[in-house]
Amino acid sequence: MSKTFYIETFGCQMNVHDSEKVRGLLEARGYSQVSSPSEAGMVLYNTCSIRDKAEQKVFSRLGGIKRQASGKTIGVLGCVAQHNGEDIFQQAPHVDFVCGSASYNALPEILDRVEAGEARVTGLSLETNETFDAPRIERDRPYSAYITIIEGCDKSCTYCVVPFTRGPERSRDSEALMREARELAARGYTEITLLGQTVNSYRDPASAGWSFARLLDEIGRLPRIRRVRFTTSHPSDFTRDIVDAIDRNESLCDWVHLPVQSGSTSVLKGMRRTYGRDEYLRCVEMIKSAERKIELSTDIIVGFPGETEADFEQTLSLLDSVQYASVFSFKYSPRRGTPAAEMQQVPEVEKGRRLRELQQRQRRIQLRRNAELIGRSEEALVERRNLKFRQWVGRTTQNRVLNFSDPSALATGRDLRGTYCQVQVTASGPNSLVGELVSAEAEPAFQGLHVLN
Ligand code: SAH
Ligand code: SF4
Ligand code: F3S
Protein backbone atom coordinates (compact mmCIF):
# COMPACT_ATOMS: atom_id res chain seq x y z
CA MET A 1 0.00 0.00 0.00
CA SER A 2 2.88 2.40 0.72
CA LYS A 3 3.95 2.80 -2.91
CA THR A 4 0.51 3.61 -4.21
CA PHE A 5 -0.99 7.04 -4.76
CA TYR A 6 -4.36 8.56 -5.44
CA ILE A 7 -4.67 12.03 -6.95
CA GLU A 8 -7.77 14.16 -7.34
CA THR A 9 -7.62 17.27 -9.46
CA PHE A 10 -9.73 20.41 -9.17
CA GLY A 11 -9.73 23.55 -11.30
CA CYS A 12 -8.53 24.38 -14.79
CA GLN A 13 -6.82 22.41 -17.54
CA MET A 14 -3.44 23.65 -16.32
CA ASN A 15 -4.08 21.79 -13.08
CA VAL A 16 -5.17 18.70 -14.97
CA HIS A 17 -1.91 18.78 -16.89
CA ASP A 18 0.16 19.45 -13.75
CA SER A 19 -1.37 16.30 -12.28
CA GLU A 20 -0.19 14.38 -15.34
CA LYS A 21 3.32 15.63 -14.63
CA VAL A 22 3.06 14.73 -10.95
CA ARG A 23 1.87 11.27 -11.96
CA GLY A 24 4.97 10.95 -14.17
CA LEU A 25 7.22 11.99 -11.29
CA LEU A 26 5.62 9.51 -8.89
CA GLU A 27 5.60 6.61 -11.33
CA ALA A 28 9.29 7.22 -12.02
CA ARG A 29 9.82 6.80 -8.25
CA GLY A 30 8.09 3.43 -8.26
CA TYR A 31 4.60 4.49 -7.19
CA SER A 32 1.52 3.20 -8.94
CA GLN A 33 -1.78 5.00 -9.26
CA VAL A 34 -4.96 3.66 -7.66
CA SER A 35 -8.51 4.80 -8.14
CA SER A 36 -9.66 5.48 -4.58
CA PRO A 37 -8.14 7.14 -1.51
CA SER A 38 -8.85 4.07 0.65
CA GLU A 39 -6.45 1.91 -1.42
CA ALA A 40 -3.69 4.52 -1.49
CA GLY A 41 -0.59 4.99 0.64
CA MET A 42 -0.33 8.58 -0.57
CA VAL A 43 -3.36 10.81 -1.18
CA LEU A 44 -2.88 14.01 -3.16
CA TYR A 45 -5.28 16.85 -3.87
CA ASN A 46 -4.31 19.21 -6.66
CA THR A 47 -6.39 22.20 -5.71
CA CYS A 48 -8.05 25.32 -7.12
CA SER A 49 -8.76 28.55 -5.29
CA ILE A 50 -10.35 30.62 -8.04
CA ARG A 51 -13.65 30.89 -6.14
CA ASP A 52 -14.56 30.20 -2.53
CA LYS A 53 -16.56 27.08 -3.45
CA ALA A 54 -13.54 25.48 -5.12
CA GLU A 55 -11.45 26.11 -2.00
CA GLN A 56 -14.13 24.75 0.32
CA LYS A 57 -14.27 21.52 -1.65
CA VAL A 58 -10.67 20.79 -0.74
CA PHE A 59 -11.24 21.27 2.95
CA SER A 60 -14.29 19.04 2.81
CA ARG A 61 -12.14 16.34 1.14
CA LEU A 62 -9.45 16.78 3.78
CA GLY A 63 -12.11 16.47 6.47
CA GLY A 64 -13.39 13.29 4.84
CA ILE A 65 -9.98 11.65 4.59
CA LYS A 66 -9.16 12.39 8.25
CA ARG A 67 -10.79 9.20 9.51
CA GLN A 68 -8.76 6.97 7.21
CA ALA A 69 -5.60 9.03 7.30
CA SER A 70 -3.58 6.92 9.70
CA GLY A 71 -0.53 5.54 7.92
CA LYS A 72 -1.27 7.54 4.78
CA THR A 73 0.73 10.44 3.46
CA ILE A 74 -1.52 13.38 2.61
CA GLY A 75 -0.32 16.13 0.27
CA VAL A 76 -2.00 19.32 -0.91
CA LEU A 77 -0.78 20.64 -4.25
CA GLY A 78 -1.80 23.52 -6.49
CA CYS A 79 -3.42 26.86 -5.96
CA VAL A 80 -4.94 26.44 -2.48
CA ALA A 81 -1.58 25.10 -1.31
CA GLN A 82 0.13 28.21 -2.63
CA HIS A 83 -2.51 30.66 -1.44
CA ASN A 84 -3.13 29.27 2.05
CA GLY A 85 0.40 27.98 2.64
CA GLU A 86 1.22 26.74 6.12
CA ASP A 87 -2.28 27.70 7.34
CA ILE A 88 -3.38 24.41 5.82
CA PHE A 89 -1.57 22.58 8.64
CA GLN A 90 -3.70 24.50 11.15
CA GLN A 91 -6.92 23.78 9.29
CA ALA A 92 -6.06 20.14 8.54
CA PRO A 93 -3.31 18.89 10.90
CA HIS A 94 -3.12 15.47 9.22
CA VAL A 95 -1.65 17.01 6.04
CA ASP A 96 2.00 16.01 5.59
CA PHE A 97 3.08 18.40 2.86
CA VAL A 98 1.92 21.34 0.78
CA CYS A 99 3.41 22.36 -2.53
CA GLY A 100 2.22 25.31 -4.62
CA SER A 101 1.99 25.34 -8.38
CA ALA A 102 4.95 27.70 -8.70
CA SER A 103 7.19 25.28 -6.75
CA TYR A 104 6.74 21.99 -8.55
CA ASN A 105 10.40 21.90 -9.51
CA ALA A 106 11.01 21.29 -5.80
CA LEU A 107 8.66 18.28 -5.71
CA PRO A 108 11.35 15.56 -6.03
CA GLU A 109 13.18 17.04 -3.06
CA ILE A 110 9.92 17.45 -1.12
CA LEU A 111 9.04 13.81 -1.80
CA ASP A 112 12.55 12.73 -0.60
CA ARG A 113 11.90 14.49 2.69
CA VAL A 114 8.36 13.15 3.04
CA GLU A 115 9.54 9.60 2.29
CA ALA A 116 12.25 10.03 4.96
CA GLY A 117 9.46 10.67 7.46
CA GLU A 118 9.69 14.45 7.81
CA ALA A 119 6.40 16.13 8.74
CA ARG A 120 4.89 19.37 7.46
CA VAL A 121 7.12 19.86 4.46
CA THR A 122 6.44 22.93 2.32
CA GLY A 123 7.25 24.15 -1.17
CA LEU A 124 5.80 27.61 -1.36
CA SER A 125 8.26 29.91 -3.06
CA LEU A 126 6.73 32.21 -5.66
CA GLU A 127 10.00 33.75 -6.75
CA THR A 128 10.76 31.69 -9.75
CA ASN A 129 11.76 32.11 -13.34
CA GLU A 130 11.57 28.40 -14.01
CA THR A 131 8.85 26.35 -15.61
CA PHE A 132 7.74 22.89 -14.55
CA ASP A 133 9.43 20.71 -17.18
CA ALA A 134 8.78 17.26 -15.80
CA PRO A 135 11.15 14.58 -17.15
CA ARG A 136 8.23 12.20 -17.53
CA ILE A 137 4.56 13.03 -18.12
CA GLU A 138 1.87 10.36 -17.84
CA ARG A 139 -0.99 11.72 -19.90
CA ASP A 140 -4.55 10.62 -19.22
CA ARG A 141 -5.42 10.09 -22.90
CA PRO A 142 -3.14 8.68 -25.65
CA TYR A 143 -4.59 10.79 -28.49
CA SER A 144 -5.05 14.29 -27.03
CA ALA A 145 -2.28 16.13 -25.18
CA TYR A 146 -1.94 19.30 -23.20
CA ILE A 147 1.28 21.26 -23.45
CA THR A 148 1.81 24.19 -21.08
CA ILE A 149 3.61 26.89 -23.05
CA ILE A 150 3.44 29.71 -20.51
CA GLU A 151 3.09 29.56 -16.74
CA GLY A 152 1.97 32.17 -14.19
CA CYS A 153 0.35 35.50 -14.95
CA ASP A 154 1.64 39.09 -15.04
CA LYS A 155 -1.77 40.72 -15.38
CA SER A 156 -3.38 42.09 -12.27
CA CYS A 157 -7.13 41.66 -12.56
CA THR A 158 -8.49 42.92 -9.24
CA TYR A 159 -10.69 39.86 -8.55
CA CYS A 160 -8.16 37.14 -9.33
CA VAL A 161 -5.90 34.95 -7.18
CA VAL A 162 -3.94 33.41 -10.05
CA PRO A 163 -0.99 35.85 -9.96
CA PHE A 164 -0.63 34.92 -6.26
CA THR A 165 -1.02 31.18 -6.81
CA ARG A 166 0.95 30.61 -9.99
CA GLY A 167 3.59 33.30 -9.76
CA PRO A 168 5.03 35.51 -12.48
CA GLU A 169 4.67 34.83 -16.19
CA ARG A 170 7.30 32.45 -17.64
CA SER A 171 7.27 31.16 -21.21
CA ARG A 172 8.87 27.88 -22.25
CA ASP A 173 11.59 27.63 -24.82
CA SER A 174 10.18 27.09 -28.35
CA GLU A 175 12.79 24.42 -29.11
CA ALA A 176 11.75 22.35 -26.09
CA LEU A 177 8.08 22.83 -27.01
CA MET A 178 8.65 21.65 -30.57
CA ARG A 179 10.59 18.63 -29.33
CA GLU A 180 7.69 17.69 -27.08
CA ALA A 181 5.11 18.24 -29.83
CA ARG A 182 7.09 16.17 -32.37
CA GLU A 183 7.49 13.36 -29.90
CA LEU A 184 3.75 13.39 -29.18
CA ALA A 185 2.97 13.25 -32.90
CA ALA A 186 5.37 10.31 -33.29
CA ARG A 187 3.57 8.47 -30.49
CA GLY A 188 0.20 8.81 -32.18
CA TYR A 189 -1.24 11.93 -30.53
CA THR A 190 -3.33 13.87 -33.03
CA GLU A 191 -4.73 16.72 -30.88
CA ILE A 192 -2.61 19.22 -28.99
CA THR A 193 -3.97 21.90 -26.67
CA LEU A 194 -1.53 24.66 -25.76
CA LEU A 195 -2.11 25.97 -22.27
CA GLY A 196 -1.48 29.17 -20.37
CA GLN A 197 -3.50 31.55 -18.20
CA THR A 198 -2.75 34.11 -20.90
CA VAL A 199 -1.62 31.70 -23.58
CA ASN A 200 -1.32 34.34 -26.29
CA SER A 201 1.05 36.45 -24.19
CA TYR A 202 3.66 33.78 -25.04
CA ARG A 203 7.17 35.19 -25.51
CA ASP A 204 9.82 32.75 -26.65
CA PRO A 205 12.89 32.95 -24.39
CA ALA A 206 15.01 31.05 -26.97
CA SER A 207 17.17 32.91 -29.45
CA ALA A 208 14.64 32.09 -32.19
CA GLY A 209 12.30 34.54 -30.44
CA TRP A 210 9.11 33.11 -31.93
CA SER A 211 5.84 34.94 -31.58
CA PHE A 212 2.77 33.03 -30.40
CA ALA A 213 1.47 33.03 -34.00
CA ARG A 214 4.74 31.52 -35.24
CA LEU A 215 4.50 28.79 -32.60
CA LEU A 216 0.94 28.06 -33.79
CA ASP A 217 2.16 27.88 -37.38
CA GLU A 218 4.95 25.46 -36.53
CA ILE A 219 2.86 23.17 -34.33
CA GLY A 220 -0.04 23.34 -36.79
CA ARG A 221 2.25 22.16 -39.59
CA LEU A 222 3.53 19.06 -37.79
CA PRO A 223 2.71 15.88 -39.69
CA ARG A 224 -0.06 13.77 -38.11
CA ILE A 225 -1.26 16.60 -35.85
CA ARG A 226 -4.88 17.13 -36.86
CA ARG A 227 -6.19 19.53 -34.22
CA VAL A 228 -4.45 22.32 -32.34
CA ARG A 229 -6.29 24.32 -29.69
CA PHE A 230 -5.03 26.98 -27.31
CA THR A 231 -6.53 28.42 -24.14
CA THR A 232 -6.95 30.90 -22.44
CA SER A 233 -6.46 33.95 -24.67
CA HIS A 234 -6.37 37.44 -23.21
CA PRO A 235 -8.18 39.97 -25.43
CA SER A 236 -5.46 42.62 -25.01
CA ASP A 237 -2.82 40.31 -26.51
CA PHE A 238 -4.96 38.90 -29.32
CA THR A 239 -3.20 40.13 -32.43
CA ARG A 240 -4.09 39.88 -36.13
CA ASP A 241 -1.25 37.42 -36.83
CA ILE A 242 -3.02 34.80 -34.66
CA VAL A 243 -6.08 35.00 -36.92
CA ASP A 244 -3.80 34.75 -39.97
CA ALA A 245 -2.13 31.65 -38.50
CA ILE A 246 -5.56 30.03 -38.06
CA ASP A 247 -6.44 30.87 -41.67
CA ARG A 248 -3.15 29.36 -42.89
CA ASN A 249 -3.36 26.08 -40.96
CA GLU A 250 -6.35 23.85 -41.25
CA SER A 251 -5.26 21.94 -38.14
CA LEU A 252 -5.77 25.03 -35.95
CA CYS A 253 -9.29 24.60 -34.62
CA ASP A 254 -12.14 26.95 -35.52
CA TRP A 255 -12.57 27.99 -31.92
CA VAL A 256 -11.19 30.70 -29.62
CA HIS A 257 -11.93 31.06 -25.91
CA LEU A 258 -11.83 34.80 -25.27
CA PRO A 259 -12.95 35.74 -21.73
CA VAL A 260 -14.65 39.13 -21.60
CA GLN A 261 -15.71 39.10 -17.89
CA SER A 262 -18.14 42.01 -18.35
CA GLY A 263 -19.79 44.01 -21.13
CA SER A 264 -19.47 47.27 -19.23
CA THR A 265 -16.39 49.43 -19.72
CA SER A 266 -16.65 50.86 -16.22
CA VAL A 267 -16.77 47.38 -14.63
CA LEU A 268 -13.86 46.29 -16.84
CA LYS A 269 -11.94 49.28 -15.50
CA GLY A 270 -12.70 48.23 -11.92
CA MET A 271 -11.53 44.75 -12.83
CA ARG A 272 -8.35 46.19 -14.38
CA ARG A 273 -8.88 44.10 -17.50
CA THR A 274 -6.82 46.48 -19.71
CA TYR A 275 -9.51 46.74 -22.43
CA GLY A 276 -12.96 48.31 -22.71
CA ARG A 277 -16.16 47.05 -24.33
CA ASP A 278 -15.38 48.62 -27.72
CA GLU A 279 -11.86 47.25 -27.86
CA TYR A 280 -13.14 43.79 -27.00
CA LEU A 281 -15.78 44.01 -29.73
CA ARG A 282 -13.13 45.13 -32.23
CA CYS A 283 -11.11 42.04 -31.32
CA VAL A 284 -14.20 39.88 -31.87
CA GLU A 285 -14.74 41.50 -35.28
CA MET A 286 -11.15 40.77 -36.23
CA ILE A 287 -11.56 37.10 -35.30
CA LYS A 288 -14.87 36.89 -37.14
CA SER A 289 -13.25 38.38 -40.24
CA ALA A 290 -11.21 35.18 -40.67
CA GLU A 291 -11.79 33.17 -43.83
CA ARG A 292 -13.03 30.23 -41.76
CA LYS A 293 -15.92 30.62 -39.33
CA ILE A 294 -14.29 30.75 -35.93
CA GLU A 295 -16.57 30.13 -32.95
CA LEU A 296 -16.08 32.05 -29.73
CA SER A 297 -16.65 31.14 -26.11
CA THR A 298 -16.13 33.30 -23.05
CA ASP A 299 -16.08 33.67 -19.26
CA ILE A 300 -18.29 36.19 -17.46
CA ILE A 301 -18.40 37.33 -13.85
CA VAL A 302 -21.67 38.82 -12.58
CA GLY A 303 -22.01 40.94 -9.47
CA PHE A 304 -18.47 42.35 -9.47
CA PRO A 305 -18.28 45.13 -6.81
CA GLY A 306 -20.03 48.25 -8.07
CA GLU A 307 -21.79 46.49 -10.97
CA THR A 308 -25.08 48.35 -11.48
CA GLU A 309 -28.19 47.10 -13.24
CA ALA A 310 -27.17 49.22 -16.25
CA ASP A 311 -23.70 47.61 -16.26
CA PHE A 312 -25.30 44.19 -16.15
CA GLU A 313 -27.60 45.13 -19.08
CA GLN A 314 -24.46 45.92 -21.05
CA THR A 315 -23.21 42.39 -20.44
CA LEU A 316 -26.54 40.98 -21.66
CA SER A 317 -26.39 43.11 -24.81
CA LEU A 318 -22.82 41.95 -25.43
CA LEU A 319 -24.09 38.36 -25.48
CA ASP A 320 -26.56 39.38 -28.20
CA SER A 321 -23.85 41.11 -30.23
CA VAL A 322 -21.19 38.39 -30.06
CA GLN A 323 -23.41 35.27 -30.24
CA TYR A 324 -21.00 33.03 -28.35
CA ALA A 325 -21.12 29.27 -28.87
CA SER A 326 -20.80 28.84 -25.10
CA VAL A 327 -20.35 30.91 -21.95
CA PHE A 328 -18.94 30.02 -18.54
CA SER A 329 -20.55 32.37 -16.04
CA PHE A 330 -19.83 32.87 -12.38
CA LYS A 331 -21.00 34.93 -9.43
CA TYR A 332 -18.19 37.15 -8.23
CA SER A 333 -16.46 35.49 -5.27
CA PRO A 334 -14.30 37.71 -3.03
CA ARG A 335 -10.77 36.34 -2.71
CA ARG A 336 -8.48 37.11 0.19
CA GLY A 337 -5.64 39.47 -0.69
CA THR A 338 -7.20 40.76 -3.91
CA PRO A 339 -8.21 44.44 -4.26
CA ALA A 340 -11.83 43.73 -5.26
CA ALA A 341 -12.47 41.87 -1.99
CA GLU A 342 -12.13 45.25 -0.22
CA MET A 343 -14.64 47.03 -2.47
CA GLN A 344 -18.38 47.56 -1.86
CA GLN A 345 -20.02 44.19 -2.54
CA VAL A 346 -23.18 43.40 -4.50
CA PRO A 347 -25.69 41.42 -2.36
CA GLU A 348 -25.62 37.66 -2.87
CA VAL A 349 -29.30 37.41 -3.93
CA GLU A 350 -28.72 40.03 -6.59
CA LYS A 351 -25.70 38.12 -7.92
CA GLY A 352 -27.87 35.00 -8.08
CA ARG A 353 -30.61 36.77 -10.01
CA ARG A 354 -28.15 38.21 -12.51
CA LEU A 355 -26.50 34.86 -13.02
CA ARG A 356 -29.83 33.17 -13.74
CA GLU A 357 -30.90 35.91 -16.12
CA LEU A 358 -27.62 35.80 -17.99
CA GLN A 359 -27.71 32.03 -18.29
CA GLN A 360 -31.29 32.08 -19.61
CA ARG A 361 -30.39 34.69 -22.21
CA GLN A 362 -27.37 32.70 -23.40
CA ARG A 363 -29.34 29.44 -23.37
CA ARG A 364 -31.73 30.87 -25.95
CA ILE A 365 -28.81 31.95 -28.13
CA GLN A 366 -27.24 28.49 -27.96
CA LEU A 367 -30.55 26.72 -28.63
CA ARG A 368 -31.06 28.75 -31.77
CA ARG A 369 -27.48 28.54 -32.99
CA ASN A 370 -27.14 24.81 -32.37
CA ALA A 371 -30.44 24.14 -34.17
CA GLU A 372 -28.94 25.78 -37.27
CA LEU A 373 -26.45 22.91 -37.44
CA ILE A 374 -29.09 20.17 -37.89
CA GLY A 375 -28.59 18.41 -41.19
CA ARG A 376 -24.89 19.22 -41.41
CA SER A 377 -22.08 16.71 -41.38
CA GLU A 378 -19.44 17.37 -38.72
CA GLU A 379 -16.15 15.72 -37.83
CA ALA A 380 -15.96 14.62 -34.19
CA LEU A 381 -12.92 13.52 -32.23
CA VAL A 382 -14.42 10.86 -29.96
CA GLU A 383 -13.65 11.25 -26.25
CA ARG A 384 -15.85 8.75 -24.45
CA ARG A 385 -18.79 6.40 -24.54
CA ASN A 386 -22.14 7.09 -22.88
CA LEU A 387 -23.30 3.59 -21.97
CA LYS A 388 -26.72 4.70 -20.76
CA PHE A 389 -27.68 6.33 -24.04
CA ARG A 390 -25.58 3.96 -26.20
CA GLN A 391 -23.85 6.96 -27.69
CA TRP A 392 -20.32 8.09 -28.39
CA VAL A 393 -19.36 11.55 -27.16
CA GLY A 394 -17.02 13.67 -29.22
CA ARG A 395 -16.13 17.25 -30.00
CA THR A 396 -16.27 19.20 -33.23
CA THR A 397 -13.44 21.51 -34.29
CA GLN A 398 -15.63 24.36 -33.00
CA ASN A 399 -15.53 22.68 -29.58
CA ARG A 400 -19.19 21.67 -29.55
CA VAL A 401 -20.07 18.42 -27.81
CA LEU A 402 -21.52 15.95 -30.33
CA ASN A 403 -23.27 12.80 -29.02
CA PHE A 404 -23.85 10.22 -31.69
CA SER A 405 -25.17 6.74 -32.23
CA ASP A 406 -24.21 4.11 -34.75
CA PRO A 407 -27.60 2.91 -36.03
CA SER A 408 -26.27 1.05 -39.07
CA ALA A 409 -23.56 -0.65 -36.98
CA LEU A 410 -20.77 0.80 -39.12
CA ALA A 411 -18.26 0.42 -36.34
CA THR A 412 -19.65 -2.60 -34.52
CA GLY A 413 -17.56 -3.68 -31.59
CA ARG A 414 -14.92 -1.02 -32.15
CA ASP A 415 -13.70 1.35 -29.50
CA LEU A 416 -14.02 4.69 -31.28
CA ARG A 417 -12.30 6.75 -28.59
CA GLY A 418 -9.48 8.81 -30.04
CA THR A 419 -10.73 8.42 -33.61
CA TYR A 420 -12.20 11.03 -35.94
CA CYS A 421 -15.71 10.24 -37.12
CA GLN A 422 -17.93 11.87 -39.68
CA VAL A 423 -21.32 12.48 -38.07
CA GLN A 424 -24.64 13.72 -39.44
CA VAL A 425 -26.26 16.15 -37.00
CA THR A 426 -29.89 15.15 -36.40
CA ALA A 427 -30.94 17.10 -33.29
CA SER A 428 -29.64 19.71 -30.90
CA GLY A 429 -29.97 21.09 -27.40
CA PRO A 430 -28.58 24.21 -25.69
CA ASN A 431 -25.27 22.57 -24.79
CA SER A 432 -24.73 19.82 -27.33
CA LEU A 433 -25.57 18.28 -30.67
CA VAL A 434 -26.94 14.83 -31.42
CA GLY A 435 -26.13 12.83 -34.53
CA GLU A 436 -25.59 9.58 -36.35
CA LEU A 437 -22.34 8.05 -37.48
CA VAL A 438 -21.70 8.40 -41.21
CA SER A 439 -18.18 7.01 -41.35
CA ALA A 440 -15.46 6.02 -38.92
CA GLU A 441 -11.83 6.05 -39.95
CA ALA A 442 -9.49 3.08 -39.98
CA GLU A 443 -7.54 2.10 -36.87
CA PRO A 444 -6.09 5.06 -34.93
CA ALA A 445 -2.34 5.65 -34.68
CA PHE A 446 -2.07 5.54 -30.90
CA GLN A 447 -1.57 2.48 -28.73
CA GLY A 448 -3.86 1.50 -25.86
CA LEU A 449 -6.10 3.62 -23.66
CA HIS A 450 -5.21 4.14 -20.04
CA VAL A 451 -8.52 4.54 -18.29
CA LEU A 452 -8.69 4.55 -14.55
CA ASN A 453 -12.16 4.36 -13.11
N1 SAH B 1 -6.61 33.66 -17.23
C1 SAH B 1 -7.93 33.59 -17.66
C2 SAH B 1 -8.91 33.09 -16.65
C3 SAH B 1 -8.52 32.40 -15.44
S1 SAH B 1 -9.67 31.96 -14.24
C4 SAH B 1 -8.35 34.96 -18.12
O1 SAH B 1 -7.72 35.94 -17.88
O2 SAH B 1 -9.39 35.05 -18.72
C5 SAH B 1 -11.10 31.41 -15.10
C6 SAH B 1 -12.29 32.29 -14.91
O3 SAH B 1 -12.71 32.30 -13.57
C7 SAH B 1 -12.07 33.75 -15.22
O4 SAH B 1 -12.10 34.02 -16.58
C8 SAH B 1 -13.17 34.43 -14.47
O5 SAH B 1 -14.33 34.53 -15.27
C9 SAH B 1 -13.43 33.49 -13.32
N2 SAH B 1 -12.97 34.07 -12.04
C10 SAH B 1 -11.71 34.41 -11.70
N3 SAH B 1 -11.69 34.95 -10.46
C11 SAH B 1 -12.97 34.95 -10.02
C12 SAH B 1 -13.61 35.39 -8.81
N4 SAH B 1 -12.92 35.94 -7.83
N5 SAH B 1 -14.95 35.21 -8.71
C13 SAH B 1 -15.66 34.67 -9.71
N6 SAH B 1 -15.12 34.24 -10.86
C14 SAH B 1 -13.79 34.38 -11.02
FE1 SF4 C 1 -6.41 36.11 -13.43
FE2 SF4 C 1 -6.52 38.21 -15.00
FE3 SF4 C 1 -4.33 36.68 -14.97
FE4 SF4 C 1 -6.57 35.76 -16.06
S1 SF4 C 1 -5.36 37.52 -16.77
S2 SF4 C 1 -5.23 34.68 -14.65
S3 SF4 C 1 -8.14 36.66 -14.76
S4 SF4 C 1 -5.08 37.95 -13.29
FE1 F3S D 1 -7.95 27.31 -10.18
FE2 F3S D 1 -5.41 27.70 -10.02
FE3 F3S D 1 -6.49 27.04 -12.33
S1 F3S D 1 -6.91 28.86 -8.98
S2 F3S D 1 -8.50 27.92 -12.19
S3 F3S D 1 -6.42 25.80 -10.55
S4 F3S D 1 -4.81 28.43 -11.99
mmCIF file of C-alpha atoms and ligand atoms in Angstrom, residues 12 49-52 153 155 157-162 196-199 232-235 257-261 273 275 298-302 328-335 338, ligand 1:
data_model
loop_
_atom_site.group_PDB
_atom_site.id
_atom_site.type_symbol
_atom_site.label_atom_id
_atom_site.label_comp_id
_atom_site.label_asym_id
_atom_site.label_seq_id
_atom_site.Cartn_x
_atom_site.Cartn_y
_atom_site.Cartn_z
ATOM 1 C CA CYS A 12 -8.526 24.377 -14.788
ATOM 2 C CA SER A 49 -8.756 28.551 -5.285
ATOM 3 C CA ILE A 50 -10.348 30.619 -8.037
ATOM 4 C CA ARG A 51 -13.651 30.893 -6.141
ATOM 5 C CA ASP A 52 -14.558 30.202 -2.529
ATOM 6 C CA CYS A 153 0.355 35.500 -14.953
ATOM 7 C CA LYS A 155 -1.775 40.721 -15.380
ATOM 8 C CA CYS A 157 -7.133 41.657 -12.559
ATOM 9 C CA THR A 158 -8.491 42.921 -9.245
ATOM 10 C CA TYR A 159 -10.690 39.861 -8.553
ATOM 11 C CA CYS A 160 -8.164 37.143 -9.326
ATOM 12 C CA VAL A 161 -5.900 34.949 -7.183
ATOM 13 C CA VAL A 162 -3.939 33.410 -10.048
ATOM 14 C CA GLY A 196 -1.484 29.174 -20.371
ATOM 15 C CA GLN A 197 -3.503 31.553 -18.198
ATOM 16 C CA THR A 198 -2.755 34.111 -20.903
ATOM 17 C CA VAL A 199 -1.620 31.696 -23.581
ATOM 18 C CA THR A 232 -6.947 30.898 -22.444
ATOM 19 C CA SER A 233 -6.461 33.946 -24.666
ATOM 20 C CA HIS A 234 -6.373 37.439 -23.213
ATOM 21 C CA PRO A 235 -8.185 39.970 -25.428
ATOM 22 C CA HIS A 257 -11.928 31.057 -25.912
ATOM 23 C CA LEU A 258 -11.828 34.795 -25.266
ATOM 24 C CA PRO A 259 -12.954 35.740 -21.730
ATOM 25 C CA VAL A 260 -14.650 39.133 -21.604
ATOM 26 C CA GLN A 261 -15.709 39.098 -17.891
ATOM 27 C CA ARG A 273 -8.880 44.103 -17.499
ATOM 28 C CA TYR A 275 -9.511 46.740 -22.434
ATOM 29 C CA THR A 298 -16.134 33.299 -23.051
ATOM 30 C CA ASP A 299 -16.078 33.669 -19.259
ATOM 31 C CA ILE A 300 -18.292 36.185 -17.464
ATOM 32 C CA ILE A 301 -18.397 37.328 -13.852
ATOM 33 C CA VAL A 302 -21.668 38.820 -12.582
ATOM 34 C CA PHE A 328 -18.940 30.018 -18.539
ATOM 35 C CA SER A 329 -20.549 32.367 -16.042
ATOM 36 C CA PHE A 330 -19.826 32.867 -12.375
ATOM 37 C CA LYS A 331 -21.005 34.925 -9.434
ATOM 38 C CA TYR A 332 -18.185 37.149 -8.234
ATOM 39 C CA SER A 333 -16.463 35.491 -5.273
ATOM 40 C CA PRO A 334 -14.298 37.707 -3.032
ATOM 41 C CA ARG A 335 -10.772 36.339 -2.706
ATOM 42 C CA THR A 338 -7.204 40.762 -3.906
HETATM 43 N N1 SAH B 1 -6.614 33.662 -17.228
HETATM 44 C C1 SAH B 1 -7.929 33.593 -17.664
HETATM 45 C C2 SAH B 1 -8.909 33.091 -16.650
HETATM 46 C C3 SAH B 1 -8.523 32.403 -15.444
HETATM 47 S S1 SAH B 1 -9.673 31.964 -14.238
HETATM 48 C C4 SAH B 1 -8.353 34.957 -18.118
HETATM 49 O O1 SAH B 1 -7.721 35.944 -17.883
HETATM 50 O O2 SAH B 1 -9.393 35.046 -18.720
HETATM 51 C C5 SAH B 1 -11.096 31.413 -15.100
HETATM 52 C C6 SAH B 1 -12.293 32.290 -14.913
HETATM 53 O O3 SAH B 1 -12.713 32.305 -13.567
HETATM 54 C C7 SAH B 1 -12.070 33.747 -15.224
HETATM 55 O O4 SAH B 1 -12.095 34.023 -16.585
HETATM 56 C C8 SAH B 1 -13.172 34.430 -14.474
HETATM 57 O O5 SAH B 1 -14.334 34.533 -15.268
HETATM 58 C C9 SAH B 1 -13.429 33.495 -13.315
HETATM 59 N N2 SAH B 1 -12.966 34.074 -12.043
HETATM 60 C C10 SAH B 1 -11.709 34.411 -11.705
HETATM 61 N N3 SAH B 1 -11.692 34.951 -10.457
HETATM 62 C C11 SAH B 1 -12.969 34.949 -10.019
HETATM 63 C C12 SAH B 1 -13.609 35.386 -8.811
HETATM 64 N N4 SAH B 1 -12.916 35.939 -7.831
HETATM 65 N N5 SAH B 1 -14.945 35.214 -8.711
HETATM 66 C C13 SAH B 1 -15.660 34.666 -9.710
HETATM 67 N N6 SAH B 1 -15.121 34.239 -10.859
HETATM 68 C C14 SAH B 1 -13.789 34.377 -11.016
#
